[in-house]
PDB file of C-alpha atoms in Angstrom:
ATOM      1  CA  MET A   1      35.086  55.706 -49.489  1.00  0.00           C
ATOM      2  CA  SER A   2      38.789  54.547 -48.942  1.00  0.00           C
ATOM      3  CA  PHE A   3      42.507  55.187 -50.696  1.00  0.00           C
ATOM      4  CA  SER A   4      42.105  51.566 -51.438  1.00  0.00           C
ATOM      5  CA  GLU A   5      38.266  51.376 -52.756  1.00  0.00           C
ATOM      6  CA  ARG A   6      39.396  54.343 -54.829  1.00  0.00           C
ATOM      7  CA  VAL A   7      41.846  53.050 -56.460  1.00  0.00           C
ATOM      8  CA  TYR A   8      40.168  49.850 -57.113  1.00  0.00           C
ATOM      9  CA  ASN A   9      37.832  52.441 -58.400  1.00  0.00           C
ATOM     10  CA  VAL A  10      40.024  54.237 -60.876  1.00  0.00           C
ATOM     11  CA  TRP A  11      41.086  50.409 -61.247  1.00  0.00           C
ATOM     12  CA  ASP A  12      37.386  49.001 -62.924  1.00  0.00           C
ATOM     13  CA  TYR A  13      36.803  52.460 -65.035  1.00  0.00           C
ATOM     14  CA  PHE A  14      40.115  51.829 -66.561  1.00  0.00           C
ATOM     15  CA  LYS A  15      38.607  47.485 -67.656  1.00  0.00           C
ATOM     16  CA  LEU A  16      35.485  49.074 -67.985  1.00  0.00           C
ATOM     17  CA  GLN A  17      36.203  51.459 -70.919  1.00  0.00           C
ATOM     18  CA  ASN A  18      38.716  48.480 -72.540  1.00  0.00           C
ATOM     19  CA  VAL A  19      35.915  46.930 -72.361  1.00  0.00           C
ATOM     20  CA  ASN A  20      33.434  48.571 -73.888  1.00  0.00           C
ATOM     21  CA  ARG A  21      36.045  49.777 -76.685  1.00  0.00           C
ATOM     22  CA  LYS A  22      36.405  45.914 -77.532  1.00  0.00           C
ATOM     23  CA  LEU A  23      31.664  45.823 -77.739  1.00  0.00           C
ATOM     24  CA  PHE A  24      32.048  48.562 -80.222  1.00  0.00           C
ATOM     25  CA  SER A  25      34.754  47.682 -82.510  1.00  0.00           C
ATOM     26  CA  LYS A  26      33.462  43.688 -82.368  1.00  0.00           C
ATOM     27  CA  SER A  27      30.276  45.211 -83.135  1.00  0.00           C
ATOM     28  CA  VAL A  28      32.342  47.587 -86.275  1.00  0.00           C
ATOM     29  CA  GLU A  29      32.771  44.051 -87.064  1.00  0.00           C
ATOM     30  CA  ILE A  30      30.040  41.823 -87.109  1.00  0.00           C
ATOM     31  CA  CYS A  31      28.302  45.261 -88.630  1.00  0.00           C
ATOM     32  CA  LYS A  32      31.356  46.376 -92.542  1.00  0.00           C
ATOM     33  CA  GLU A  33      31.029  41.497 -92.250  1.00  0.00           C
ATOM     34  CA  LEU A  34      27.220  41.849 -92.593  1.00  0.00           C
ATOM     35  CA  ASP A  35      27.754  45.093 -94.897  1.00  0.00           C
ATOM     36  CA  TYR A  36      25.269  47.612 -93.625  1.00  0.00           C
ATOM     37  CA  GLY A  37      27.783  50.802 -94.595  1.00  0.00           C
ATOM     38  CA  ASP A  38      27.163  53.848 -93.201  1.00  0.00           C
ATOM     39  CA  ALA A  39      25.662  52.724 -90.602  1.00  0.00           C
ATOM     40  CA  CYS A  40      28.719  50.665 -88.851  1.00  0.00           C
ATOM     41  CA  ASP A  41      30.483  54.153 -88.798  1.00  0.00           C
ATOM     42  CA  TYR A  42      27.593  55.414 -85.937  1.00  0.00           C
ATOM     43  CA  ILE A  43      27.505  52.193 -84.637  1.00  0.00           C
ATOM     44  CA  GLU A  44      31.786  53.432 -83.944  1.00  0.00           C
ATOM     45  CA  ASN A  45      30.667  56.703 -82.331  1.00  0.00           C
ATOM     46  CA  ALA A  46      27.713  55.848 -80.973  1.00  0.00           C
ATOM     47  CA  ASP A  47      29.557  57.720 -78.041  1.00  0.00           C
ATOM     48  CA  LYS A  48      29.501  61.078 -79.264  1.00  0.00           C
ATOM     49  CA  THR A  49      26.874  60.979 -82.130  1.00  0.00           C
ATOM     50  CA  ALA A  50      24.087  59.091 -80.159  1.00  0.00           C
ATOM     51  CA  SER A  51      20.900  62.261 -79.412  1.00  0.00           C
ATOM     52  CA  LEU A  52      20.281  60.330 -76.319  1.00  0.00           C
ATOM     53  CA  VAL A  53      21.135  57.782 -74.105  1.00  0.00           C
ATOM     54  CA  PHE A  54      19.284  56.467 -71.229  1.00  0.00           C
ATOM     55  CA  MET A  55      20.572  55.050 -67.896  1.00  0.00           C
ATOM     56  CA  ASN A  56      18.929  52.198 -65.722  1.00  0.00           C
ATOM     57  CA  ARG A  57      19.674  53.803 -62.826  1.00  0.00           C
ATOM     58  CA  ASN A  58      17.887  55.125 -59.671  1.00  0.00           C
ATOM     59  CA  ASP A  59      18.725  57.536 -56.996  1.00  0.00           C
ATOM     60  CA  ALA A  60      18.095  55.513 -54.249  1.00  0.00           C
ATOM     61  CA  LEU A  61      19.863  52.935 -55.406  1.00  0.00           C
ATOM     62  CA  HIS A  62      23.200  54.197 -57.106  1.00  0.00           C
ATOM     63  CA  TYR A  63      25.958  57.175 -55.902  1.00  0.00           C
ATOM     64  CA  PRO A  64      24.300  60.732 -57.231  1.00  0.00           C
ATOM     65  CA  LEU A  65      26.046  61.471 -60.852  1.00  0.00           C
ATOM     66  CA  PRO A  66      26.684  64.963 -61.929  1.00  0.00           C
ATOM     67  CA  LEU A  67      24.867  64.017 -66.179  1.00  0.00           C
ATOM     68  CA  MET A  68      25.086  65.414 -68.875  1.00  0.00           C
ATOM     69  CA  PRO A  69      21.325  66.251 -70.068  1.00  0.00           C
ATOM     70  CA  HIS A  70      21.230  64.059 -72.730  1.00  0.00           C
ATOM     71  CA  VAL A  71      21.696  61.132 -70.469  1.00  0.00           C
ATOM     72  CA  ILE A  72      18.916  59.935 -69.721  1.00  0.00           C
ATOM     73  CA  SER A  73      17.525  57.996 -66.064  1.00  0.00           C
ATOM     74  CA  VAL A  74      14.525  55.614 -66.976  1.00  0.00           C
ATOM     75  CA  GLU A  75      15.318  53.141 -64.167  1.00  0.00           C
ATOM     76  CA  GLY A  76      13.527  49.586 -63.502  1.00  0.00           C
ATOM     77  CA  PHE A  77      12.090  50.938 -67.121  1.00  0.00           C
ATOM     78  CA  PHE A  78      10.861  46.696 -68.018  1.00  0.00           C
ATOM     79  CA  LEU A  79       9.251  45.269 -64.406  1.00  0.00           C
ATOM     80  CA  GLU A  80       5.990  44.595 -65.106  1.00  0.00           C
ATOM     81  CA  ASN A  81       2.226  44.976 -63.463  1.00  0.00           C
ATOM     82  CA  PRO A  82       2.190  42.179 -61.267  1.00  0.00           C
ATOM     83  CA  LYS A  83      -0.627  39.126 -62.819  1.00  0.00           C
ATOM     84  CA  PRO A  84      -2.566  37.726 -59.840  1.00  0.00           C
ATOM     85  CA  LEU A  85      -1.279  34.159 -58.116  1.00  0.00           C
ATOM     86  CA  ASP A  86      -2.481  31.148 -59.527  1.00  0.00           C
ATOM     87  CA  GLN A  87      -4.199  28.462 -57.153  1.00  0.00           C
ATOM     88  CA  HIS A  88      -0.380  26.590 -56.511  1.00  0.00           C
ATOM     89  CA  TYR A  89       1.345  29.007 -55.429  1.00  0.00           C
ATOM     90  CA  ALA A  90      -1.617  31.117 -53.390  1.00  0.00           C
ATOM     91  CA  ASN A  91      -2.098  27.108 -51.467  1.00  0.00           C
ATOM     92  CA  ILE A  92       1.944  27.380 -50.727  1.00  0.00           C
ATOM     93  CA  ILE A  93       1.536  30.880 -49.425  1.00  0.00           C
ATOM     94  CA  GLU A  94      -1.007  29.975 -46.761  1.00  0.00           C
ATOM     95  CA  LYS A  95       0.585  26.735 -45.570  1.00  0.00           C
ATOM     96  CA  ALA A  96       3.183  28.748 -45.153  1.00  0.00           C
ATOM     97  CA  GLY A  97       1.003  30.563 -42.300  1.00  0.00           C
ATOM     98  CA  LYS A  98       3.008  33.629 -40.122  1.00  0.00           C
ATOM     99  CA  HIS A  99       6.287  32.355 -40.923  1.00  0.00           C
ATOM    100  CA  GLY A 100       5.901  33.474 -44.804  1.00  0.00           C
ATOM    101  CA  ILE A 101       7.714  33.075 -47.791  1.00  0.00           C
ATOM    102  CA  ILE A 102      11.111  33.394 -49.610  1.00  0.00           C
ATOM    103  CA  VAL A 103      11.972  32.929 -53.311  1.00  0.00           C
ATOM    104  CA  ALA A 104      15.679  33.444 -54.320  1.00  0.00           C
ATOM    105  CA  SER A 105      15.959  33.347 -58.009  1.00  0.00           C
ATOM    106  CA  PHE A 106      19.909  33.569 -59.332  1.00  0.00           C
ATOM    107  CA  GLY A 107      18.668  34.762 -62.756  1.00  0.00           C
ATOM    108  CA  SER A 108      18.390  32.720 -65.987  1.00  0.00           C
ATOM    109  CA  LEU A 109      22.193  32.597 -66.223  1.00  0.00           C
ATOM    110  CA  PHE A 110      22.109  30.512 -63.054  1.00  0.00           C
ATOM    111  CA  ARG A 111      19.524  28.860 -62.665  1.00  0.00           C
ATOM    112  CA  ARG A 112      21.840  25.598 -61.947  1.00  0.00           C
ATOM    113  CA  LEU A 113      24.533  25.507 -60.501  1.00  0.00           C
ATOM    114  CA  TRP A 114      27.927  24.097 -59.073  1.00  0.00           C
ATOM    115  CA  PRO A 115      27.491  20.306 -56.669  1.00  0.00           C
ATOM    116  CA  GLU A 116      28.713  22.203 -54.003  1.00  0.00           C
ATOM    117  CA  LEU A 117      26.089  25.546 -54.421  1.00  0.00           C
ATOM    118  CA  ARG A 118      23.880  23.618 -54.941  1.00  0.00           C
ATOM    119  CA  THR A 119      23.951  21.877 -51.224  1.00  0.00           C
ATOM    120  CA  ILE A 120      24.941  24.916 -49.964  1.00  0.00           C
ATOM    121  CA  PHE A 121      21.933  26.981 -50.573  1.00  0.00           C
ATOM    122  CA  ALA A 122      19.733  23.492 -50.246  1.00  0.00           C
ATOM    123  CA  LYS A 123      21.168  23.047 -46.652  1.00  0.00           C
ATOM    124  CA  ALA A 124      21.235  26.684 -45.762  1.00  0.00           C
ATOM    125  CA  PHE A 125      16.892  26.720 -46.721  1.00  0.00           C
ATOM    126  CA  ALA A 126      16.175  24.004 -45.612  1.00  0.00           C
ATOM    127  CA  ALA A 127      17.536  25.217 -41.924  1.00  0.00           C
ATOM    128  CA  LEU A 128      14.557  28.608 -42.008  1.00  0.00           C
ATOM    129  CA  PRO A 129      10.986  27.914 -40.989  1.00  0.00           C
ATOM    130  CA  GLN A 130      10.082  29.689 -43.916  1.00  0.00           C
ATOM    131  CA  THR A 131       8.498  28.252 -46.784  1.00  0.00           C
ATOM    132  CA  VAL A 132      11.336  28.650 -50.324  1.00  0.00           C
ATOM    133  CA  ILE A 133      10.836  29.181 -53.983  1.00  0.00           C
ATOM    134  CA  TRP A 134      13.711  28.847 -55.665  1.00  0.00           C
ATOM    135  CA  SER A 135      13.814  29.250 -58.786  1.00  0.00           C
ATOM    136  CA  TYR A 136      16.416  26.358 -60.048  1.00  0.00           C
ATOM    137  CA  GLU A 137      16.906  23.488 -63.194  1.00  0.00           C
ATOM    138  CA  GLY A 138      18.953  20.292 -62.521  1.00  0.00           C
ATOM    139  CA  PRO A 139      19.061  17.295 -59.773  1.00  0.00           C
ATOM    140  CA  THR A 140      17.568  17.977 -57.462  1.00  0.00           C
ATOM    141  CA  PRO A 141      20.342  19.261 -54.410  1.00  0.00           C
ATOM    142  CA  GLU A 142      21.479  16.885 -51.386  1.00  0.00           C
ATOM    143  CA  GLY A 143      20.065  17.985 -48.182  1.00  0.00           C
ATOM    144  CA  LEU A 144      17.052  19.530 -49.794  1.00  0.00           C
ATOM    145  CA  GLY A 145      14.451  20.637 -47.210  1.00  0.00           C
ATOM    146  CA  ASN A 146      10.453  19.808 -47.350  1.00  0.00           C
ATOM    147  CA  ASN A 147       9.867  23.355 -46.616  1.00  0.00           C
ATOM    148  CA  THR A 148      12.024  24.664 -50.434  1.00  0.00           C
ATOM    149  CA  ILE A 149       9.991  23.634 -53.636  1.00  0.00           C
ATOM    150  CA  VAL A 150      12.046  24.146 -56.657  1.00  0.00           C
ATOM    151  CA  SER A 151      10.789  25.020 -60.129  1.00  0.00           C
ATOM    152  CA  ASN A 152      12.630  25.755 -62.981  1.00  0.00           C
ATOM    153  CA  TRP A 153       9.730  28.890 -63.178  1.00  0.00           C
ATOM    154  CA  ILE A 154       8.001  30.733 -61.111  1.00  0.00           C
ATOM    155  CA  PRO A 155       6.329  34.427 -61.551  1.00  0.00           C
ATOM    156  CA  GLN A 156       9.049  35.962 -59.773  1.00  0.00           C
ATOM    157  CA  GLU A 157       7.456  39.702 -59.469  1.00  0.00           C
ATOM    158  CA  SER A 158       4.420  38.195 -58.481  1.00  0.00           C
ATOM    159  CA  LEU A 159       5.679  36.777 -55.965  1.00  0.00           C
ATOM    160  CA  LEU A 160       7.814  39.314 -54.288  1.00  0.00           C
ATOM    161  CA  ASN A 161       4.838  42.032 -54.945  1.00  0.00           C
ATOM    162  CA  HIS A 162       2.882  39.486 -52.252  1.00  0.00           C
ATOM    163  CA  PRO A 163       3.227  40.947 -48.687  1.00  0.00           C
ATOM    164  CA  ALA A 164       3.360  37.271 -47.329  1.00  0.00           C
ATOM    165  CA  THR A 165       7.792  38.243 -48.948  1.00  0.00           C
ATOM    166  CA  LYS A 166      10.313  37.650 -46.077  1.00  0.00           C
ATOM    167  CA  LEU A 167      12.818  37.710 -48.584  1.00  0.00           C
ATOM    168  CA  PHE A 168      14.712  37.980 -51.747  1.00  0.00           C
ATOM    169  CA  VAL A 169      17.715  35.987 -52.125  1.00  0.00           C
ATOM    170  CA  THR A 170      19.845  37.071 -55.435  1.00  0.00           C
ATOM    171  CA  GLN A 171      22.333  37.587 -57.637  1.00  0.00           C
ATOM    172  CA  CYS A 172      22.100  40.801 -57.290  1.00  0.00           C
ATOM    173  CA  GLY A 173      22.018  41.216 -61.392  1.00  0.00           C
ATOM    174  CA  ALA A 174      20.316  43.986 -63.217  1.00  0.00           C
ATOM    175  CA  SER A 175      16.473  43.785 -62.943  1.00  0.00           C
ATOM    176  CA  SER A 176      16.898  42.008 -59.409  1.00  0.00           C
ATOM    177  CA  SER A 177      18.277  44.392 -58.221  1.00  0.00           C
ATOM    178  CA  PHE A 178      15.525  47.240 -59.274  1.00  0.00           C
ATOM    179  CA  GLN A 179      12.622  43.939 -58.206  1.00  0.00           C
ATOM    180  CA  ALA A 180      13.616  44.179 -55.015  1.00  0.00           C
ATOM    181  CA  LEU A 181      13.694  48.482 -54.345  1.00  0.00           C
ATOM    182  CA  HIS A 182      10.268  48.606 -56.228  1.00  0.00           C
ATOM    183  CA  TYR A 183       8.650  46.021 -53.933  1.00  0.00           C
ATOM    184  CA  ALA A 184      10.211  46.864 -51.162  1.00  0.00           C
ATOM    185  CA  LEU A 185      12.104  43.906 -49.520  1.00  0.00           C
ATOM    186  CA  PRO A 186      14.885  42.839 -48.006  1.00  0.00           C
ATOM    187  CA  VAL A 187      17.726  41.147 -49.305  1.00  0.00           C
ATOM    188  CA  ILE A 188      20.752  38.753 -49.709  1.00  0.00           C
ATOM    189  CA  GLY A 189      22.951  39.872 -52.516  1.00  0.00           C
ATOM    190  CA  VAL A 190      25.004  35.957 -53.260  1.00  0.00           C
ATOM    191  CA  PRO A 191      27.132  37.782 -57.007  1.00  0.00           C
ATOM    192  CA  PHE A 192      28.436  35.428 -59.587  1.00  0.00           C
ATOM    193  CA  PHE A 193      30.028  37.996 -61.624  1.00  0.00           C
ATOM    194  CA  TRP A 194      29.935  40.707 -63.996  1.00  0.00           C
ATOM    195  CA  ASP A 195      27.622  44.294 -62.783  1.00  0.00           C
ATOM    196  CA  GLN A 196      26.104  41.482 -60.167  1.00  0.00           C
ATOM    197  CA  PRO A 197      29.192  43.050 -56.370  1.00  0.00           C
ATOM    198  CA  PHE A 198      28.211  46.451 -57.566  1.00  0.00           C
ATOM    199  CA  TYR A 199      24.308  45.680 -56.881  1.00  0.00           C
ATOM    200  CA  CYS A 200      24.708  43.945 -54.109  1.00  0.00           C
ATOM    201  CA  HIS A 201      27.372  46.463 -52.388  1.00  0.00           C
ATOM    202  CA  LYS A 202      24.645  49.218 -53.556  1.00  0.00           C
ATOM    203  CA  LEU A 203      22.194  47.037 -51.963  1.00  0.00           C
ATOM    204  CA  SER A 204      23.996  46.049 -48.705  1.00  0.00           C
ATOM    205  CA  HIS A 205      25.831  50.076 -48.270  1.00  0.00           C
ATOM    206  CA  ARG A 206      23.646  52.302 -49.160  1.00  0.00           C
ATOM    207  CA  VAL A 207      19.616  51.202 -49.387  1.00  0.00           C
ATOM    208  CA  LYS A 208      21.609  48.629 -45.969  1.00  0.00           C
ATOM    209  CA  SER A 209      17.706  46.499 -47.130  1.00  0.00           C
ATOM    210  CA  GLY A 210      20.028  43.498 -46.971  1.00  0.00           C
ATOM    211  CA  GLN A 211      23.841  41.588 -46.875  1.00  0.00           C
ATOM    212  CA  THR A 212      25.891  40.649 -49.655  1.00  0.00           C
ATOM    213  CA  VAL A 213      27.390  37.330 -49.184  1.00  0.00           C
ATOM    214  CA  SER A 214      30.298  36.780 -51.160  1.00  0.00           C
ATOM    215  CA  LEU A 215      31.611  33.402 -52.808  1.00  0.00           C
ATOM    216  CA  GLU A 216      34.471  33.064 -51.749  1.00  0.00           C
ATOM    217  CA  GLY A 217      34.152  30.623 -48.388  1.00  0.00           C
ATOM    218  CA  ILE A 218      30.720  30.432 -48.511  1.00  0.00           C
ATOM    219  CA  THR A 219      28.538  27.581 -45.840  1.00  0.00           C
ATOM    220  CA  SER A 220      25.795  27.350 -45.348  1.00  0.00           C
ATOM    221  CA  LYS A 221      25.386  28.785 -42.235  1.00  0.00           C
ATOM    222  CA  LYS A 222      27.209  30.984 -42.413  1.00  0.00           C
ATOM    223  CA  LEU A 223      23.983  31.717 -45.408  1.00  0.00           C
ATOM    224  CA  GLN A 224      21.503  30.477 -42.703  1.00  0.00           C
ATOM    225  CA  ARG A 225      22.863  33.307 -40.220  1.00  0.00           C
ATOM    226  CA  ALA A 226      22.815  36.275 -43.144  1.00  0.00           C
ATOM    227  CA  MET A 227      19.067  35.128 -43.434  1.00  0.00           C
ATOM    228  CA  LYS A 228      18.093  34.966 -40.284  1.00  0.00           C
ATOM    229  CA  GLU A 229      19.430  37.894 -39.344  1.00  0.00           C
ATOM    230  CA  VAL A 230      18.382  39.888 -42.255  1.00  0.00           C
ATOM    231  CA  ILE A 231      14.359  38.687 -41.811  1.00  0.00           C
ATOM    232  CA  GLU A 232      14.920  39.583 -38.200  1.00  0.00           C
ATOM    233  CA  ASN A 233      16.372  42.623 -37.743  1.00  0.00           C
ATOM    234  CA  LYS A 234      13.402  44.943 -39.321  1.00  0.00           C
ATOM    235  CA  THR A 235      15.961  47.721 -39.652  1.00  0.00           C
ATOM    236  CA  TYR A 236      16.548  45.478 -43.171  1.00  0.00           C
ATOM    237  CA  LYS A 237      12.279  45.919 -44.185  1.00  0.00           C
ATOM    238  CA  ALA A 238      12.502  50.107 -42.354  1.00  0.00           C
ATOM    239  CA  ASN A 239      15.544  50.468 -44.770  1.00  0.00           C
ATOM    240  CA  ALA A 240      14.043  48.396 -48.606  1.00  0.00           C
ATOM    241  CA  ASP A 241      10.495  50.604 -47.324  1.00  0.00           C
ATOM    242  CA  ARG A 242      12.075  54.589 -47.040  1.00  0.00           C
ATOM    243  CA  ALA A 243      14.226  53.175 -50.496  1.00  0.00           C
ATOM    244  CA  ALA A 244      11.432  52.039 -51.912  1.00  0.00           C
ATOM    245  CA  ALA A 245       9.664  55.738 -51.324  1.00  0.00           C
ATOM    246  CA  ILE A 246      12.210  57.231 -53.016  1.00  0.00           C
ATOM    247  CA  TYR A 247      12.270  55.296 -55.932  1.00  0.00           C
ATOM    248  CA  HIS A 248       8.448  55.642 -56.670  1.00  0.00           C
ATOM    249  CA  ASP A 249       8.530  59.403 -55.806  1.00  0.00           C
ATOM    250  CA  GLN A 250       9.088  60.864 -59.676  1.00  0.00           C
ATOM    251  CA  PRO A 251       7.331  63.356 -61.759  1.00  0.00           C
ATOM    252  CA  ILE A 252       6.807  60.809 -64.310  1.00  0.00           C
ATOM    253  CA  PRO A 253       6.518  56.561 -64.887  1.00  0.00           C
ATOM    254  CA  PRO A 254       9.838  55.415 -66.863  1.00  0.00           C
ATOM    255  CA  LYS A 255       8.077  53.748 -69.508  1.00  0.00           C
ATOM    256  CA  ASP A 256       6.494  57.214 -70.145  1.00  0.00           C
ATOM    257  CA  LYS A 257       9.347  58.957 -69.926  1.00  0.00           C
ATOM    258  CA  LEU A 258      11.236  57.318 -73.029  1.00  0.00           C
ATOM    259  CA  VAL A 259       8.024  57.091 -74.546  1.00  0.00           C
ATOM    260  CA  TYR A 260       8.303  61.118 -73.777  1.00  0.00           C
ATOM    261  CA  TRP A 261      12.444  61.280 -74.366  1.00  0.00           C
ATOM    262  CA  ALA A 262      11.716  58.783 -78.074  1.00  0.00           C
ATOM    263  CA  GLU A 263       9.319  60.388 -79.523  1.00  0.00           C
ATOM    264  CA  TYR A 264      11.290  64.148 -78.457  1.00  0.00           C
ATOM    265  CA  VAL A 265      13.698  63.366 -80.761  1.00  0.00           C
ATOM    266  CA  ILE A 266      11.988  62.170 -83.346  1.00  0.00           C
ATOM    267  CA  HIS A 267      10.243  65.707 -83.014  1.00  0.00           C
ATOM    268  CA  HIS A 268      13.436  67.457 -83.084  1.00  0.00           C
ATOM    269  CA  LYS A 269      14.910  64.928 -86.554  1.00  0.00           C
ATOM    270  CA  GLY A 270      17.702  64.662 -83.468  1.00  0.00           C
ATOM    271  CA  ALA A 271      19.033  66.542 -80.579  1.00  0.00           C
ATOM    272  CA  PRO A 272      22.381  67.646 -80.881  1.00  0.00           C
ATOM    273  CA  HIS A 273      21.725  70.960 -78.557  1.00  0.00           C
ATOM    274  CA  LEU A 274      21.829  68.509 -75.049  1.00  0.00           C
ATOM    275  CA  ARG A 275      25.200  66.907 -76.692  1.00  0.00           C
ATOM    276  CA  SER A 276      28.029  68.700 -75.220  1.00  0.00           C
ATOM    277  CA  GLN A 277      30.686  69.679 -78.089  1.00  0.00           C
ATOM    278  CA  ALA A 278      33.365  70.337 -75.175  1.00  0.00           C
ATOM    279  CA  ALA A 279      32.987  66.825 -74.418  1.00  0.00           C
ATOM    280  CA  ASN A 280      33.360  64.723 -77.718  1.00  0.00           C
ATOM    281  CA  GLU A 281      36.221  67.663 -78.540  1.00  0.00           C
ATOM    282  CA  LEU A 282      38.572  68.302 -76.118  1.00  0.00           C
ATOM    283  CA  ASN A 283      41.744  66.612 -75.684  1.00  0.00           C
ATOM    284  CA  PHE A 284      43.270  64.322 -73.048  1.00  0.00           C
ATOM    285  CA  PHE A 285      45.315  67.666 -71.859  1.00  0.00           C
ATOM    286  CA  GLN A 286      42.058  69.639 -72.014  1.00  0.00           C
ATOM    287  CA  HIS A 287      40.374  67.051 -69.949  1.00  0.00           C
ATOM    288  CA  TYR A 288      42.081  67.185 -67.280  1.00  0.00           C
ATOM    289  CA  LEU A 289      43.416  70.380 -67.000  1.00  0.00           C
ATOM    290  CA  LEU A 290      46.178  69.948 -67.106  1.00  0.00           C
ATOM    291  CA  ASP A 291      47.508  72.994 -69.666  1.00  0.00           C
ATOM    292  CA  ILE A 292      45.671  75.022 -67.142  1.00  0.00           C
ATOM    293  CA  ILE A 293      47.669  73.154 -63.968  1.00  0.00           C
ATOM    294  CA  ALA A 294      51.339  73.433 -65.794  1.00  0.00           C
ATOM    295  CA  LEU A 295      50.723  76.837 -66.924  1.00  0.00           C
ATOM    296  CA  VAL A 296      49.463  77.564 -63.486  1.00  0.00           C
ATOM    297  CA  CYS A 297      52.574  75.727 -61.982  1.00  0.00           C
ATOM    298  CA  CYS A 298      54.971  77.293 -64.570  1.00  0.00           C
ATOM    299  CA  VAL A 299      53.886  81.230 -63.578  1.00  0.00           C
ATOM    300  CA  CYS A 300      54.069  80.186 -59.765  1.00  0.00           C
ATOM    301  CA  ILE A 301      57.233  78.442 -60.350  1.00  0.00           C
ATOM    302  CA  ILE A 302      58.159  82.036 -62.065  1.00  0.00           C
ATOM    303  CA  ILE A 303      56.612  84.356 -59.096  1.00  0.00           C
ATOM    304  CA  GLY A 304      58.995  82.430 -56.466  1.00  0.00           C
ATOM    305  CA  THR A 305      61.707  82.101 -58.449  1.00  0.00           C
ATOM    306  CA  VAL A 306      61.578  86.008 -58.703  1.00  0.00           C
ATOM    307  CA  LEU A 307      60.833  86.488 -55.335  1.00  0.00           C
ATOM    308  CA  VAL A 308      63.363  84.486 -53.900  1.00  0.00           C
ATOM    309  CA  ILE A 309      65.706  86.420 -55.957  1.00  0.00           C
ATOM    310  CA  ILE A 310      64.841  89.765 -54.908  1.00  0.00           C
ATOM    311  CA  THR A 311      64.747  88.568 -51.103  1.00  0.00           C
ATOM    312  CA  LYS A 312      68.228  87.297 -51.934  1.00  0.00           C
ATOM    313  CA  LYS A 313      69.416  91.025 -53.525  1.00  0.00           C
ATOM    314  CA  VAL A 314      67.415  92.956 -49.976  1.00  0.00           C
ATOM    315  CA  ILE A 315      68.838  90.845 -47.791  1.00  0.00           C
ATOM    316  CA  LEU A 316      72.356  91.189 -49.268  1.00  0.00           C
ATOM    317  CA  PHE A 317      72.198  94.843 -49.845  1.00  0.00           C
ATOM    318  CA  ILE A 318      70.827  95.355 -46.569  1.00  0.00           C
ATOM    319  CA  VAL A 319      74.334  93.146 -45.190  1.00  0.00           C
ATOM    320  CA  SER A 320      76.495  95.081 -47.354  1.00  0.00           C
ATOM    321  CA  TYR A 321      75.155  98.296 -45.809  1.00  0.00           C
ATOM    322  CA  GLN A 322      75.003  97.784 -42.087  1.00  0.00           C
ATOM    323  CA  LYS A 323      78.737  96.134 -42.779  1.00  0.00           C
ATOM    324  CA  ASP A 324      80.136  99.578 -44.874  1.00  0.00           C
ATOM    325  CA  LYS A 325      77.982 102.069 -42.059  1.00  0.00           C
ATOM    326  CA  TYR A 326      79.868  99.802 -39.142  1.00  0.00           C
ATOM    327  CA  ASP A 327      83.490 100.096 -41.509  1.00  0.00           C
TER     328      ASP A 327
END
């Protein structure tokens, strides 16, 4: 990372810590209002007392991270085996022919888009030779092309799994990002908020299976060029295939891993032996080794001071000796 990216990363870390504190505080407040008693204390200290922490991450997508033994990655455990497409969508794909289809979905929160943005998407989709299946609800967008099919619900995983799908246009939510990884699809990421810029950055910069188009300054032409580039440049698809191979190369399926570790905790009546006591008990100065650094600095200063004094004494002695000798 560049210096500016590292500064932003530190800022984002402390901002996220603050958000987490507020969420835990609100959870404890609700718990006490409902009079759940001692359970509220467990919520307040969950990050320090939880036997296990399940994380939705995978090395194919995320950067390497040092994790404690009680932190378990269960990447994409929510993915289902896609069902066969019904006749309606099968006919759409058949009519799409050699150009194939594009799946566009921005999650449940963004099925409705403001007028300017839905027009931008509609015009960009209309300029492509592929058939676009767009998960969208609301007024018909201005400039909607004959090649674009809008529906307030689509069989997303079944469509993503189909070999005719050439591109996935997504907001890069956690679920959508893992679907793109799982089904080895090139992506165009259009992040809206929260963790979506993070996942878009991972897909476009780490996996290199697509491009990110920011909402700031987005135009139909810019979006169209990005989609055309990702579809026609086979490097993106090759990178998606490589990342999918890494993602799937696991010793145990994510769902089985989740069940195993949950049963492990039940079997052992908790798993405090997996948690680091030091991580929870060290204060700020100990955690960042500031006390050790201070000690080393003090020792170096003392040694340096002593050496300077000794050197000064030796020099003065030599000068005095030489002076006395010639006198």
